[in-house]
CSV table of C-alpha atoms in Angstrom, one decimal:
chain,number,residue,atom,x,y,z
A,1,MET,CA,132.3,196.4,148.7
A,2,SER,CA,129.9,197.1,145.8
A,3,ASP,CA,128.5,200.6,145.3
A,4,ILE,CA,125.0,199.1,144.7
A,5,ILE,CA,122.5,196.9,146.4
A,6,VAL,CA,119.8,195.1,144.4
A,7,GLY,CA,116.5,194.0,146.0
A,8,LEU,CA,114.6,191.3,144.1
A,9,ASP,CA,111.0,190.5,145.1
A,10,ILE,CA,109.7,187.4,143.4
A,11,GLY,CA,105.9,187.4,143.7
A,12,THR,CA,103.1,185.2,142.4
A,13,CYS,CA,102.0,187.8,139.8
A,14,PHE,CA,105.0,190.1,139.3
A,15,ILE,CA,108.7,190.2,139.9
A,16,ARG,CA,110.0,193.6,141.0
A,17,THR,CA,113.6,194.8,141.1
A,18,VAL,CA,115.0,197.9,142.9
A,19,ILE,CA,118.6,199.0,142.5
A,20,GLY,CA,120.0,201.3,145.3
A,21,GLU,CA,123.3,203.2,145.0
A,22,PHE,CA,125.4,204.4,147.9
A,23,THR,CA,126.1,208.2,147.7
A,24,GLU,CA,129.3,210.0,148.9
A,25,ASN,CA,127.5,210.5,152.3
A,26,ASP,CA,127.0,206.7,152.6
A,27,THR,CA,123.2,207.1,152.2
A,28,ILE,CA,121.2,205.1,149.7
A,29,GLN,CA,119.3,206.4,146.7
A,30,ILE,CA,117.1,204.4,144.2
A,31,ILE,CA,118.5,204.5,140.7
A,32,GLY,CA,116.8,201.6,139.0
A,33,VAL,CA,113.4,199.9,139.0
A,34,GLY,CA,112.2,196.9,137.0
A,35,LYS,CA,108.9,195.0,136.9
A,36,THR,CA,107.7,192.1,134.9
A,37,ALA,CA,105.0,189.4,135.0
A,38,SER,CA,106.0,186.2,136.8
A,39,PRO,CA,104.7,183.0,135.2
A,40,GLY,CA,105.8,179.9,136.9
A,41,LEU,CA,104.6,180.6,140.4
A,42,ARG,CA,101.4,179.5,142.2
A,43,ASN,CA,100.4,180.9,145.6
A,44,GLY,CA,104.0,182.1,146.1
A,45,THR,CA,105.6,178.7,145.3
A,46,ILE,CA,107.8,178.1,142.3
A,47,VAL,CA,106.3,175.5,140.0
A,48,ASN,CA,108.3,176.3,136.8
A,49,ILE,CA,111.9,177.1,137.4
A,50,GLU,CA,112.6,178.0,133.7
A,51,ALA,CA,109.8,180.5,133.5
A,52,VAL,CA,110.7,182.2,136.7
A,53,MET,CA,114.4,182.3,135.7
A,54,GLN,CA,113.5,184.1,132.5
A,55,ALA,CA,111.2,186.6,134.3
A,56,VAL,CA,114.0,187.3,136.9
A,57,LYS,CA,116.4,188.0,134.1
A,58,LYS,CA,114.0,190.4,132.4
A,59,ALA,CA,113.1,192.3,135.7
A,60,ILE,CA,116.8,192.8,136.5
A,61,GLU,CA,117.7,193.8,133.0
A,62,ASP,CA,114.9,196.4,133.0
A,63,ALA,CA,116.3,197.9,136.2
A,64,GLU,CA,119.8,197.8,134.7
A,65,MET,CA,118.7,199.8,131.7
A,66,VAL,CA,117.4,202.5,134.0
A,67,SER,CA,120.4,202.6,136.4
A,68,GLY,CA,123.2,202.1,133.9
A,69,TYR,CA,124.8,199.5,136.2
A,70,GLU,CA,125.4,195.8,135.5
A,71,VAL,CA,124.0,193.6,138.3
A,72,GLN,CA,126.2,190.8,139.6
A,73,ALA,CA,124.3,189.9,142.8
A,74,CYS,CA,121.0,190.6,144.6
A,75,VAL,CA,119.2,190.0,147.9
A,76,THR,CA,115.8,188.4,147.7
A,77,ALA,CA,112.8,187.5,149.9
A,78,ILE,CA,110.5,184.6,150.6
A,79,GLY,CA,107.0,184.4,152.0
A,80,GLY,CA,103.7,182.5,151.7
A,81,GLY,CA,103.0,179.0,153.0
A,82,GLN,CA,106.7,178.2,153.0
A,83,ILE,CA,107.1,180.2,156.2
A,84,GLU,CA,106.5,179.0,159.8
A,85,SER,CA,107.5,180.7,163.0
A,86,TRP,CA,107.7,180.0,166.7
A,87,ASP,CA,108.6,181.8,169.9
A,88,SER,CA,111.6,180.5,171.8
A,89,LYS,CA,113.7,181.2,174.8
A,90,GLY,CA,117.4,180.8,175.7
A,91,VAL,CA,119.2,180.9,179.0
A,92,VAL,CA,123.0,181.2,179.6
A,93,VAL,CA,125.3,182.0,182.5
A,94,VAL,CA,127.1,185.3,181.9
A,95,SER,CA,130.8,184.7,181.2
A,96,GLY,CA,133.3,185.9,183.8
A,97,LYS,CA,135.9,184.9,186.3
A,98,GLY,CA,135.1,183.7,189.8
A,99,ASN,CA,131.8,184.2,191.5
A,100,GLU,CA,131.7,188.0,191.1
A,101,THR,CA,128.9,189.7,189.3
A,102,ARG,CA,129.7,189.8,185.6
A,103,GLU,CA,129.3,192.4,182.8
A,104,ILE,CA,127.3,191.2,179.8
A,105,ASN,CA,129.0,191.5,176.5
A,106,GLU,CA,128.2,190.8,172.8
A,107,SER,CA,129.6,187.2,173.2
A,108,ASP,CA,127.0,186.5,175.9
A,109,MET,CA,124.2,187.9,173.8
A,110,ALA,CA,125.3,185.8,170.8
A,111,ARG,CA,125.4,182.6,173.0
A,112,VAL,CA,122.0,183.1,174.4
A,113,ILE,CA,120.5,183.7,170.9
A,114,GLU,CA,122.3,180.5,169.8
A,115,VAL,CA,120.8,178.6,172.7
A,116,SER,CA,117.3,179.8,171.8
A,117,LYS,CA,117.7,178.2,168.3
A,118,ALA,CA,117.8,174.7,169.9
A,119,LEU,CA,114.3,173.7,169.0
A,120,SER,CA,113.2,170.5,167.3
A,121,ILE,CA,112.8,171.8,163.8
A,122,PRO,CA,111.7,169.4,161.0
A,123,PRO,CA,114.5,168.3,158.7
A,124,ASP,CA,112.9,169.9,155.6
A,125,ARG,CA,113.0,173.4,157.2
A,126,GLN,CA,115.8,175.8,157.9
A,127,ILE,CA,116.0,178.8,160.2
A,128,LEU,CA,115.7,182.1,158.3
A,129,HIS,CA,115.8,184.6,161.2
A,130,VAL,CA,116.1,184.6,164.9
A,131,VAL,CA,114.8,187.9,166.1
A,132,PRO,CA,115.4,188.8,169.8
A,133,ARG,CA,112.2,190.3,171.3
A,134,SER,CA,113.6,191.1,174.8
A,135,TYR,CA,116.2,190.0,177.3
A,136,ILE,CA,115.9,189.1,181.0
A,137,VAL,CA,118.9,189.7,183.4
A,138,ASP,CA,118.7,188.0,186.7
A,139,GLY,CA,114.9,188.0,186.6
A,140,GLN,CA,114.6,191.6,185.5
A,141,GLN,CA,112.3,191.5,182.4
A,142,GLY,CA,111.7,193.8,179.4
A,143,ILE,CA,115.3,194.7,178.7
A,144,LYS,CA,116.0,195.6,175.0
A,145,ASP,CA,119.8,195.8,175.1
A,146,PRO,CA,121.6,194.1,178.0
A,147,LYS,CA,125.1,195.0,176.8
A,148,ASN,CA,127.3,196.3,179.6
A,149,MET,CA,124.8,195.5,182.3
A,150,LEU,CA,125.9,193.5,185.3
A,151,GLY,CA,124.3,190.1,185.9
A,152,VAL,CA,124.8,186.4,186.3
A,153,ARG,CA,121.9,184.8,184.4
A,154,LEU,CA,121.0,186.1,180.9
A,155,GLU,CA,117.8,185.0,179.1
A,156,ALA,CA,116.5,185.9,175.7
A,157,GLU,CA,113.0,185.7,174.3
A,158,THR,CA,113.2,185.3,170.6
A,159,HIS,CA,111.0,184.8,167.5
A,160,LEU,CA,112.2,182.1,165.1
A,161,VAL,CA,111.3,182.3,161.5
A,162,THR,CA,111.8,179.2,159.4
A,163,ALA,CA,111.3,178.4,155.7
A,164,SER,CA,111.0,175.4,153.5
A,165,SER,CA,114.5,174.3,152.6
A,166,THR,CA,113.3,173.1,149.2
A,167,SER,CA,111.6,176.5,148.5
A,168,ILE,CA,114.8,178.4,149.3
A,169,LYS,CA,116.9,176.1,147.1
A,170,ASN,CA,114.4,176.5,144.2
A,171,LEU,CA,114.5,180.3,144.7
A,172,GLN,CA,118.3,180.4,144.7
A,173,LYS,CA,118.4,178.1,141.7
A,174,CYS,CA,116.2,180.4,139.6
A,175,ILE,CA,118.3,183.4,140.4
A,176,ASP,CA,121.6,181.5,139.8
A,177,ARG,CA,120.5,180.2,136.5
A,178,ALA,CA,119.5,183.7,135.5
A,179,GLY,CA,123.2,184.6,136.0
A,180,TYR,CA,123.1,186.4,139.4
A,181,ARG,CA,124.5,185.6,142.8
A,182,VAL,CA,122.2,185.5,145.9
A,183,ASP,CA,123.7,187.4,148.8
A,184,GLY,CA,120.8,186.8,151.2
A,185,VAL,CA,117.2,185.6,151.6
A,186,THR,CA,114.9,187.6,153.9
A,187,LEU,CA,111.3,187.2,155.1
A,188,LYS,CA,109.2,189.3,152.8
A,189,THR,CA,107.1,191.0,155.5
A,190,LEU,CA,110.3,191.8,157.6
A,191,ALA,CA,111.8,193.5,154.5
A,192,ALA,CA,108.6,195.4,153.8
A,193,THR,CA,108.5,196.6,157.4
A,194,GLN,CA,111.9,198.3,156.8
A,195,ALA,CA,110.5,200.3,153.9
A,196,VAL,CA,107.2,201.6,155.3
A,197,MET,CA,107.0,201.5,159.1
A,198,THR,CA,108.1,204.2,161.5
A,199,ASP,CA,109.9,203.6,164.9
A,200,ASP,CA,106.7,204.5,166.7
A,201,GLU,CA,104.6,202.0,164.8
A,202,LEU,CA,107.2,199.3,165.6
A,203,ASP,CA,107.2,200.1,169.3
A,204,LEU,CA,103.4,200.7,169.9
A,205,GLY,CA,102.4,197.5,168.1
A,206,SER,CA,101.3,197.3,164.5
A,207,ILE,CA,100.2,194.9,161.8
A,208,LEU,CA,101.8,194.8,158.4
A,209,ILE,CA,99.6,193.1,155.8
A,210,ASP,CA,101.4,192.4,152.5
A,211,MET,CA,98.6,191.7,149.9
A,212,GLY,CA,100.2,189.7,147.1
A,213,GLY,CA,98.6,188.1,144.1
A,214,GLY,CA,98.5,184.5,145.4
A,215,THR,CA,99.0,184.9,149.2
A,216,THR,CA,98.5,187.6,151.9
A,217,ASP,CA,101.4,187.6,154.4
A,218,VAL,CA,101.2,189.2,157.8
A,219,LEU,CA,103.7,190.4,160.4
A,220,VAL,CA,102.5,191.5,163.9
A,221,LEU,CA,105.0,193.7,165.7
A,222,LEU,CA,105.2,194.9,169.3
A,223,ASP,CA,108.0,196.7,171.2
A,224,GLY,CA,110.1,196.8,168.0
A,225,ALA,CA,110.0,193.0,167.4
A,226,PRO,CA,107.8,190.4,165.6
A,227,VAL,CA,105.4,188.5,167.8
A,228,CYS,CA,103.5,186.7,165.0
A,229,THR,CA,104.1,185.7,161.4
A,230,LEU,CA,101.4,184.1,159.3
A,231,SER,CA,100.2,183.7,155.7
A,232,ILE,CA,96.8,183.4,154.2
A,233,PRO,CA,96.6,181.3,151.0
A,234,VAL,CA,94.4,183.9,149.3
A,235,GLY,CA,95.5,187.1,147.5
A,236,SER,CA,94.3,189.8,145.1
A,237,SER,CA,94.3,187.4,142.1
A,238,TYR,CA,91.3,185.7,143.8
A,239,VAL,CA,89.3,188.9,143.3
A,240,THR,CA,90.1,188.7,139.6
A,241,ASN,CA,89.1,185.1,139.5
A,242,ASP,CA,85.8,185.8,141.2
A,243,ILE,CA,85.0,188.6,138.7
A,244,ALA,CA,85.8,186.2,135.9
A,245,ILE,CA,83.6,183.5,137.2
A,246,VAL,CA,80.6,185.7,138.1
A,247,LYS,CA,80.6,187.6,134.9
A,248,GLY,CA,81.7,184.7,132.6
A,249,ILE,CA,84.7,186.5,131.1
A,250,PRO,CA,88.4,185.5,130.7
A,251,PHE,CA,90.8,186.0,133.6
A,252,ASP,CA,92.8,188.6,131.7
A,253,THR,CA,89.7,190.6,130.9
A,254,ALA,CA,88.6,190.5,134.5
A,255,GLU,CA,92.0,191.7,135.6
A,256,ARG,CA,91.8,194.7,133.3
A,257,ILE,CA,88.3,195.5,134.7
A,258,LYS,CA,89.6,195.2,138.3
A,259,LEU,CA,92.5,197.5,137.7
A,260,LYS,CA,90.4,200.1,135.8
A,261,SER,CA,87.1,200.0,137.7
A,262,GLY,CA,87.7,197.9,140.8
A,263,CYS,CA,86.8,199.1,144.3
A,264,CYS,CA,86.2,197.2,147.5
A,265,TRP,CA,84.3,199.8,149.5
A,266,GLU,CA,80.9,200.6,148.1
A,267,PRO,CA,80.4,204.0,149.8
A,268,LEU,CA,83.3,205.4,147.7
A,269,LEU,CA,81.3,204.9,144.5
A,270,GLU,CA,79.3,207.6,142.8
A,271,GLU,CA,75.5,207.3,142.7
A,272,TYR,CA,75.6,205.4,139.4
A,273,GLU,CA,78.7,204.4,137.4
A,274,GLU,CA,78.8,201.9,134.5
A,275,VAL,CA,81.3,199.3,133.6
A,276,ILE,CA,81.4,197.7,130.1
A,277,ILE,CA,81.8,194.0,130.1
A,278,PRO,CA,83.2,192.8,126.8
A,279,GLY,CA,81.3,190.2,124.9
A,280,VAL,CA,82.6,186.6,124.7
A,281,GLY,CA,81.8,183.9,122.1
A,282,GLY,CA,79.5,186.1,120.0
A,283,ARG,CA,77.8,187.6,123.0
A,284,GLY,CA,77.6,191.4,122.8
A,285,PRO,CA,79.1,193.8,125.3
A,286,GLU,CA,77.1,194.5,128.4
A,287,ALA,CA,76.9,197.7,130.6
A,288,ILE,CA,76.6,196.9,134.3
A,289,PRO,CA,76.7,199.1,137.4
A,290,ARG,CA,80.1,199.4,138.9
A,291,THR,CA,78.6,198.4,142.2
A,292,GLU,CA,78.4,194.9,141.0
A,293,ILE,CA,82.2,194.7,140.5
A,294,CYS,CA,82.6,196.4,143.9
A,295,GLN,CA,80.4,193.9,145.7
A,296,ILE,CA,82.4,191.0,144.3
A,297,ALA,CA,85.7,192.6,145.3
A,298,GLN,CA,84.5,193.8,148.7
A,299,GLU,CA,83.3,190.3,149.7
A,300,ARG,CA,86.6,188.6,148.8
A,301,VAL,CA,88.9,191.2,150.4
A,302,ALA,CA,86.6,191.2,153.5
A,303,GLU,CA,87.1,187.5,153.7
A,304,ILE,CA,90.9,187.9,153.6
A,305,PHE,CA,90.9,190.5,156.4
A,306,ASN,CA,88.5,188.4,158.5
A,307,MET,CA,90.8,185.4,158.1
A,308,ILE,CA,93.8,187.5,159.2
A,309,ARG,CA,92.0,188.8,162.2
A,310,ALA,CA,90.9,185.3,163.3
A,311,GLU,CA,94.5,184.0,162.9
A,312,ILE,CA,96.0,186.8,164.9
A,313,VAL,CA,93.6,186.2,167.7
A,314,ARG,CA,94.3,182.4,167.5
A,315,LYS,CA,98.1,182.7,167.5
A,316,THR,CA,98.6,185.5,170.0
A,317,SER,CA,97.2,186.8,173.3
A,318,LEU,CA,97.1,190.4,172.0
A,319,THR,CA,93.8,192.2,172.6
A,320,GLN,CA,94.8,195.6,171.5
A,321,LEU,CA,97.6,197.3,169.5
A,322,SER,CA,98.2,201.0,169.7
A,323,GLY,CA,100.0,201.4,166.3
A,324,ASN,CA,98.7,201.1,162.8
A,325,VAL,CA,97.5,198.5,160.3
A,326,VAL,CA,99.8,199.1,157.3
A,327,LEU,CA,98.8,197.7,153.9
A,328,THR,CA,101.4,196.9,151.3
A,329,GLY,CA,101.7,194.7,148.1
A,330,GLY,CA,99.8,195.1,144.8
A,331,GLY,CA,96.5,194.4,146.5
A,332,ALA,CA,96.9,197.6,148.5
A,333,LEU,CA,96.4,199.6,145.3
A,334,LEU,CA,92.7,198.5,145.1
A,335,PRO,CA,90.6,201.6,145.9
A,336,GLY,CA,88.7,201.3,149.2
A,337,VAL,CA,91.0,198.7,150.7
A,338,ALA,CA,92.0,200.9,153.6
A,339,GLU,CA,88.4,201.8,154.4
A,340,LEU,CA,87.4,198.1,154.4
A,341,ALA,CA,90.3,197.3,156.7
A,342,GLN,CA,89.2,200.0,159.1
A,343,TYR,CA,85.7,198.4,159.2
A,344,ILE,CA,87.0,194.8,159.6
A,345,PHE,CA,89.7,195.6,162.2
A,346,LYS,CA,87.4,198.1,163.9
A,347,THR,CA,90.0,200.9,163.9
A,348,SER,CA,90.7,204.1,162.0
A,349,ALA,CA,94.4,203.5,162.3
A,350,VAL,CA,94.9,202.0,158.9
A,351,ARG,CA,97.1,203.3,156.1
A,352,ILE,CA,98.7,202.3,152.8
A,353,GLY,CA,102.4,201.6,153.2
A,354,ILE,CA,104.3,203.9,150.8
A,355,PRO,CA,108.1,203.5,150.8
A,356,SER,CA,110.0,206.6,151.9
A,357,ASN,CA,111.5,208.9,149.4
A,358,LEU,CA,115.1,207.8,149.0
A,359,GLY,CA,115.9,210.1,146.2
A,360,GLY,CA,117.3,209.1,142.9
A,361,ILE,CA,116.1,209.6,139.3
A,362,VAL,CA,113.1,207.3,139.5
A,363,GLU,CA,109.9,207.5,141.5
A,364,GLU,CA,108.1,204.3,140.4
A,365,TYR,CA,109.2,202.6,143.6
A,366,ARG,CA,107.0,204.8,145.8
A,367,THR,CA,104.0,202.5,145.7
A,368,PRO,CA,102.9,199.8,148.1
A,369,GLU,CA,103.7,197.1,145.6
A,370,PHE,CA,107.5,197.9,145.8
A,371,ALA,CA,107.6,197.8,149.6
A,372,THR,CA,109.4,194.5,149.8
A,373,ALA,CA,112.0,195.2,147.1
A,374,VAL,CA,112.7,198.6,148.6
A,375,GLY,CA,112.9,197.1,152.1
A,376,LEU,CA,115.5,194.6,150.9
A,377,VAL,CA,117.7,197.5,149.8
A,378,VAL,CA,117.1,199.5,153.0
A,379,SER,CA,117.7,196.5,155.3
A,380,ASN,CA,120.9,195.5,153.6
A,381,THR,CA,122.1,199.1,153.7
A,382,ALA,CA,121.7,198.8,157.5
A,383,LEU,CA,123.7,195.5,157.2
A,384,ARG,CA,126.5,197.2,155.3
A,385,ARG,CA,126.8,200.0,157.9
A,386,HIS,CA,126.7,197.4,160.7
A,387,ILE,CA,129.6,195.5,159.1
A,388,ASP,CA,131.6,198.6,158.3
A,389,THR,CA,131.2,199.9,161.8
A,390,LYS,CA,132.1,196.5,163.3
A,391,HIS,CA,135.2,196.2,161.2
A,392,SER,CA,136.4,199.7,162.0
A,393,ASN,CA,135.9,199.2,165.7
A,394,LYS,CA,133.8,202.3,166.1
A,395,TYR,CA,130.9,201.1,168.2
A,396,ASN,CA,129.8,203.9,170.6
A,397,GLU,CA,127.3,204.2,173.3
A,398,GLN,CA,124.7,205.8,171.0
A,399,GLU,CA,124.9,202.9,168.5
A,400,SER,CA,124.6,200.3,171.2
A,401,ARG,CA,121.4,201.8,172.4
A,402,LYS,CA,119.6,201.1,169.1
A,403,GLY,CA,118.6,197.6,170.0
A,404,ASN,CA,114.9,198.4,170.1
A,405,HIS,CA,114.9,199.4,166.4
A,406,LEU,CA,114.1,196.6,164.0
A,407,GLY,CA,116.6,198.0,161.4
A,408,SER,CA,119.5,197.5,163.8
A,409,LYS,CA,118.2,194.1,164.8
A,410,LEU,CA,117.7,193.0,161.2
A,411,ALA,CA,121.2,194.1,160.4
A,412,ARG,CA,122.6,191.8,163.1
A,413,ILE,CA,120.3,189.0,162.0
A,414,LEU,CA,121.4,189.2,158.3
A,415,ASN,CA,125.0,189.4,159.4
A,416,GLU,CA,124.6,186.2,161.4
A,417,PHE,CA,122.9,184.1,158.6
A,418,PHE,CA,124.4,185.5,155.4
């Protein structure tokens, strides 16, 4: 098996690559990072395969230059409007001889998950993940890992994530034409969760908000498993667009102003700060209060958060979560975004999702914009360990009890589909 794992996050505005290397202790460290602009995408959807292919090649080559490795394959992620999800349920009779009470094994768990996939799914969609939320054994609910329990009837409550078949094929085609093999496709927010969330946040109930350029993707988790997946067709590039329109300046100029002087929570600003708006078409430069830029950004980001809040209320019966709201993606770099989220979601439990320190010679990955790419590396590290353990027949009691951890679940899910 290869000594490296490559995570490739193809976003609306940027393509990010992270290369992880296995150490002698079978841990992972980050040894390469690449980032490049991604022309050819609109709201997370590929609209120009050739442009995306060239950008993929450059992002991976940049990471290769840092790491010293030549990349052959990668794992990637998908999100945006191409994603739809449903809750499902499967029921099977526990295998065994005669009418005696039976012991549940991995085969029974695999069968009940397979049964839960028997939904009427449109022909243009394919199942990306089937995440088990909990099991029911002979009417006893809330079981996380039923292996070795005694029972006759086994039920599984699952969360099915589907993606547009065409979108997946276009994604794979871009990477293939760039000269790399695709070893797996994962839901973006599920990957980001692996990089930035703690076990307590997974169990208590948390919301991950991935603020991309063209879309904002959301994953709601409770008891260690997803309960809601959704996407808002508005992202941080819309803030840039609003600044450009209101101030009558080119988009690129508005983006520079947003990155240098942007803020979306007015109380953070000094009493008076100025922003210079470059002149256009013979018009001279103009000095304006920074509060004017902040008001534009704050209104748009507040709209995004309100849309998310309304969708979560509409799609779930949750009234309160005890975990955190975790913000990732390039949009999470905007000053004041956490404070605004606290105001909109009416909670102080909001933080910026920074990937854990995985060591290595580079630190650029430790920002919220690299959460998905790092999460792809981390989750596929869990997959490698899962496969290695399975092949060596060294399952033990401690390992089998990790069913409530999303990393262990994701390893089994990836193993099933890729």
